Short mmCIF file of C-alpha atoms in Angstrom, two decimals:
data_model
loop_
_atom_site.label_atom_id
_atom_site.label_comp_id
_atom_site.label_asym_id
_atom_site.label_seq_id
_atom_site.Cartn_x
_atom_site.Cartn_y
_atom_site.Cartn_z
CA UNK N 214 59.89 83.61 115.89
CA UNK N 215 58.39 87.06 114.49
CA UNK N 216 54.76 86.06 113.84
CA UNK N 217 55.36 88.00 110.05
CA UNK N 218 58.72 86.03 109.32
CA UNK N 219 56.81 83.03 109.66
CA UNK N 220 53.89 84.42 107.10
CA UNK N 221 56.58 84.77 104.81
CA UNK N 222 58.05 81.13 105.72
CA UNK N 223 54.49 79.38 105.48
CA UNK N 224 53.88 81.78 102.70
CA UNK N 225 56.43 80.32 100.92
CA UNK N 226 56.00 76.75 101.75
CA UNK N 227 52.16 77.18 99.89
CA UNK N 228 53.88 78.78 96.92
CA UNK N 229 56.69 75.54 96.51
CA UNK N 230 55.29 74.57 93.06
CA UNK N 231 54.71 78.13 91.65
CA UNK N 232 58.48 79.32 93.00
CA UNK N 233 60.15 76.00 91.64
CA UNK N 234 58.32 76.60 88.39
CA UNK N 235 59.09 80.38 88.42
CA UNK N 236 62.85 80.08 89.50
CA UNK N 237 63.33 77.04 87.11
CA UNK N 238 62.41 79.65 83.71
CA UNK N 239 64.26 82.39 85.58
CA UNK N 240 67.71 80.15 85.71
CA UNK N 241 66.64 79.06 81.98
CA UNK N 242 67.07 82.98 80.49
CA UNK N 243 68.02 85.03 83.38
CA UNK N 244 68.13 88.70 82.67
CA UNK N 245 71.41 90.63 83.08
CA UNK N 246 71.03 92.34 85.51
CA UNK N 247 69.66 89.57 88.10
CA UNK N 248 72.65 89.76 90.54
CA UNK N 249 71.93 93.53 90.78
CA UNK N 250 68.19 93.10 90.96
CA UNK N 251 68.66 90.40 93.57
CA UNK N 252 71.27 92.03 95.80
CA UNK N 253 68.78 95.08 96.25
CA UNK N 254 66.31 92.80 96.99
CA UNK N 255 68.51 90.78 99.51
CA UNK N 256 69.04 94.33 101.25
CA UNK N 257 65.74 95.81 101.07
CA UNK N 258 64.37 92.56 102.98
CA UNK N 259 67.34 92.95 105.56
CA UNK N 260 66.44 96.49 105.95
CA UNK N 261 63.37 94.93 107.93
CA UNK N 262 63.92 91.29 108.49
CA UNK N 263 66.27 90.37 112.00
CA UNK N 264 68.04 87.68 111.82
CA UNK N 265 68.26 87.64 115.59
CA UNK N 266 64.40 87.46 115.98
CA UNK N 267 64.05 84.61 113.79
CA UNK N 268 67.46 81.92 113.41
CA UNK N 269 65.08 79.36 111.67
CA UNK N 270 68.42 78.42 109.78
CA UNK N 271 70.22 77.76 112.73
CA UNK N 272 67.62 76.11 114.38
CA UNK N 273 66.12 74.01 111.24
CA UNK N 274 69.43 73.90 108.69
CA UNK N 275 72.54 72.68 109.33
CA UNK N 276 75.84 73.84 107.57
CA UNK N 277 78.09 71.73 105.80
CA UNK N 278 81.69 72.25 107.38
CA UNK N 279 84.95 72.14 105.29
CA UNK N 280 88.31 71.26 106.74
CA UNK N 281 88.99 75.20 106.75
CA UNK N 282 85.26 75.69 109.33
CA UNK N 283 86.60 72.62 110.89
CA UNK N 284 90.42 73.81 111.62
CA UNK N 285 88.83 77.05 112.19
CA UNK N 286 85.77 76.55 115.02
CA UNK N 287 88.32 73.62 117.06
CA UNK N 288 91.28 76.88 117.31
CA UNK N 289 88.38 79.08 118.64
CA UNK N 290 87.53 75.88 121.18
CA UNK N 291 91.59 75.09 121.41
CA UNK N 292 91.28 71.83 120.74
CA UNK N 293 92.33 69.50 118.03
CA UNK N 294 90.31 69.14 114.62
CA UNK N 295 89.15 65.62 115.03
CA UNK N 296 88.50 66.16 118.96
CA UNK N 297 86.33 68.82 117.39
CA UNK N 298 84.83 66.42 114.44
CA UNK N 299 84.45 63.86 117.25
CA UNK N 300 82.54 66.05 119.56
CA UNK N 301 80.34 68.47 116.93
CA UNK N 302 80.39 66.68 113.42
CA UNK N 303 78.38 63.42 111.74
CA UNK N 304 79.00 62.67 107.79
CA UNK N 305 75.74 62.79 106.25
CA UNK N 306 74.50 61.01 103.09
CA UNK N 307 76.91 62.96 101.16
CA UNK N 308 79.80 62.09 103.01
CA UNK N 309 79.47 65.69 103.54
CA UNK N 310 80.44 67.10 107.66
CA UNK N 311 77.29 68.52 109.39
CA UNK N 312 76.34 68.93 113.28
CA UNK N 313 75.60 65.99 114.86
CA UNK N 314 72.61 67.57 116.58
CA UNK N 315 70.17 70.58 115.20
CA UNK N 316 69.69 72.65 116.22
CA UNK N 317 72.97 74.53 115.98
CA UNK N 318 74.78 73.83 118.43
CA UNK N 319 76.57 77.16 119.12
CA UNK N 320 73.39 79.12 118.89
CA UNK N 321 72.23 80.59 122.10
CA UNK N 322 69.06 80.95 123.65
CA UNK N 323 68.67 84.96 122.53
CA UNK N 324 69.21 83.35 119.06
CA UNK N 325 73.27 84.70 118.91
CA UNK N 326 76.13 82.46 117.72
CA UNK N 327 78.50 81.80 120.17
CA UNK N 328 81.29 81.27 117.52
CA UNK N 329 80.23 84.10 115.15
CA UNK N 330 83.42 85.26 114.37
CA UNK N 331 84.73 81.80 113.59
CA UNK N 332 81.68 80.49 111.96
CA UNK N 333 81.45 78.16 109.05
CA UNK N 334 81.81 79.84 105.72
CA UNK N 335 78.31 78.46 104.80
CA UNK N 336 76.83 80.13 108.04
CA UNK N 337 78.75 83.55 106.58
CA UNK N 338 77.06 83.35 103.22
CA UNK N 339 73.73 82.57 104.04
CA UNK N 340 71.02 82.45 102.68
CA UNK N 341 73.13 83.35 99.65
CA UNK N 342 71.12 85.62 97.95
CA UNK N 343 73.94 88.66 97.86
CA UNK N 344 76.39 86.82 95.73
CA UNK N 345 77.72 87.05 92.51
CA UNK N 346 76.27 84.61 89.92
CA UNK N 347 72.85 84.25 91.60
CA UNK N 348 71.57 82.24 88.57
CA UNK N 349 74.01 79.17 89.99
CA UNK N 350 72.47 79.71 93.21
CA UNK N 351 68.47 79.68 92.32
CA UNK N 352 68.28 75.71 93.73
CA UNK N 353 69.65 76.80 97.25
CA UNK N 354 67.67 80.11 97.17
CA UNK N 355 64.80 77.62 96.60
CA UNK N 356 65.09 75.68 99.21
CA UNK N 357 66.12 78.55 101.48
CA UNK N 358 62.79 80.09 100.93
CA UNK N 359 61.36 78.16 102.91
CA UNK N 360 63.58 78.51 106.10
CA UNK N 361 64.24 82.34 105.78
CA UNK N 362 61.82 84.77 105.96
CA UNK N 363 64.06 87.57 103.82
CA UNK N 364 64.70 84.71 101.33
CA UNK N 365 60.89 84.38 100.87
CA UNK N 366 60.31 88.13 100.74
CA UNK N 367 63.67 87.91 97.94
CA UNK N 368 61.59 85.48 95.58
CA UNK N 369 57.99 87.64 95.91
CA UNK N 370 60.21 90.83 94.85
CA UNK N 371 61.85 88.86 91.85
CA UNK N 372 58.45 87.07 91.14
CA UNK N 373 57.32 91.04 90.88
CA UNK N 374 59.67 91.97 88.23
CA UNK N 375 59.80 89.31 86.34
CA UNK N 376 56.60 88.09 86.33
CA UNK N 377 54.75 90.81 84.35
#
């Protein structure tokens, strides 16, 4: 991994309590304009950041998979959707379908996704920090911090104009 993606990461991870506490007031009066705020944010740090040169998510995080990823990744393997679920999937502690194995299991060794065009939805919206209703999303982007780098970056910039 980029030796400055993981500043950010370990950054992060040393900041847990003061970005829990800061994100926790944020959700309780979030400004208007936080989705917009946010979203610039999410691009400036992707302006930079390279997914490619980093896949901590893919390596570290697995998705949870819906029957649409599930119908979706065993057409792109032609197979049938529980030979795929029997082959690829476990049921976690939220009876919720996740890899068996981390990490990813369709990530390459140069860090692409074999299956990128038929990824899992969750895998398409990550790390969720260029949606709509961001304030509903402040627990993941939490958490996320601490796997992605532009995440990280995401909470400093908020942290920035929020904090003062």
């Amino acid at each position: 991994m980029n030796p400055d993606y993981l500043k950010l990461i370990n950054a992060a991870k040393s900041k847990k309590k003061e970005n829990k506490k800061f994100l926790k007031r944020l959700k309780l009066r979030p400004p208007r304009n936080l989705d917009e705020i946010t979203n610039n944010l999410h691009d400036h740090a992707f302006e930079h950041i390279d997914c490619l040169k980093c896949a901590n998510c893919c390596k570290t995080t697995g998705p949870r998979l819906v029957n649409r990823d599930i119908d979706r990744l065993a057409n792109h393997f032609h197979i049938r959707p529980s030979e795929f679920t029997e082959k690829f999937l476990r049921t976690d502690e939220d009876s919720d379908y996740v890899f068996k194995t981390m990490p990813c299991p369709f990530s390459k060794e140069d860090n692409y996704c074999s299956v990128y065009e038929n990824r899992p939805n969750a895998c398409q919206q990550y790390p969720h920090t260029q949606q709509k209703n961001i304030v509903q999303k402040l627990g993941i982007t939490y958490l996320n911090s601490m796997i992605c780098p532009a995440v990280a970056e995401v909470i400093e910039g908020l942290k920035d104009i929020f904090n003062n």
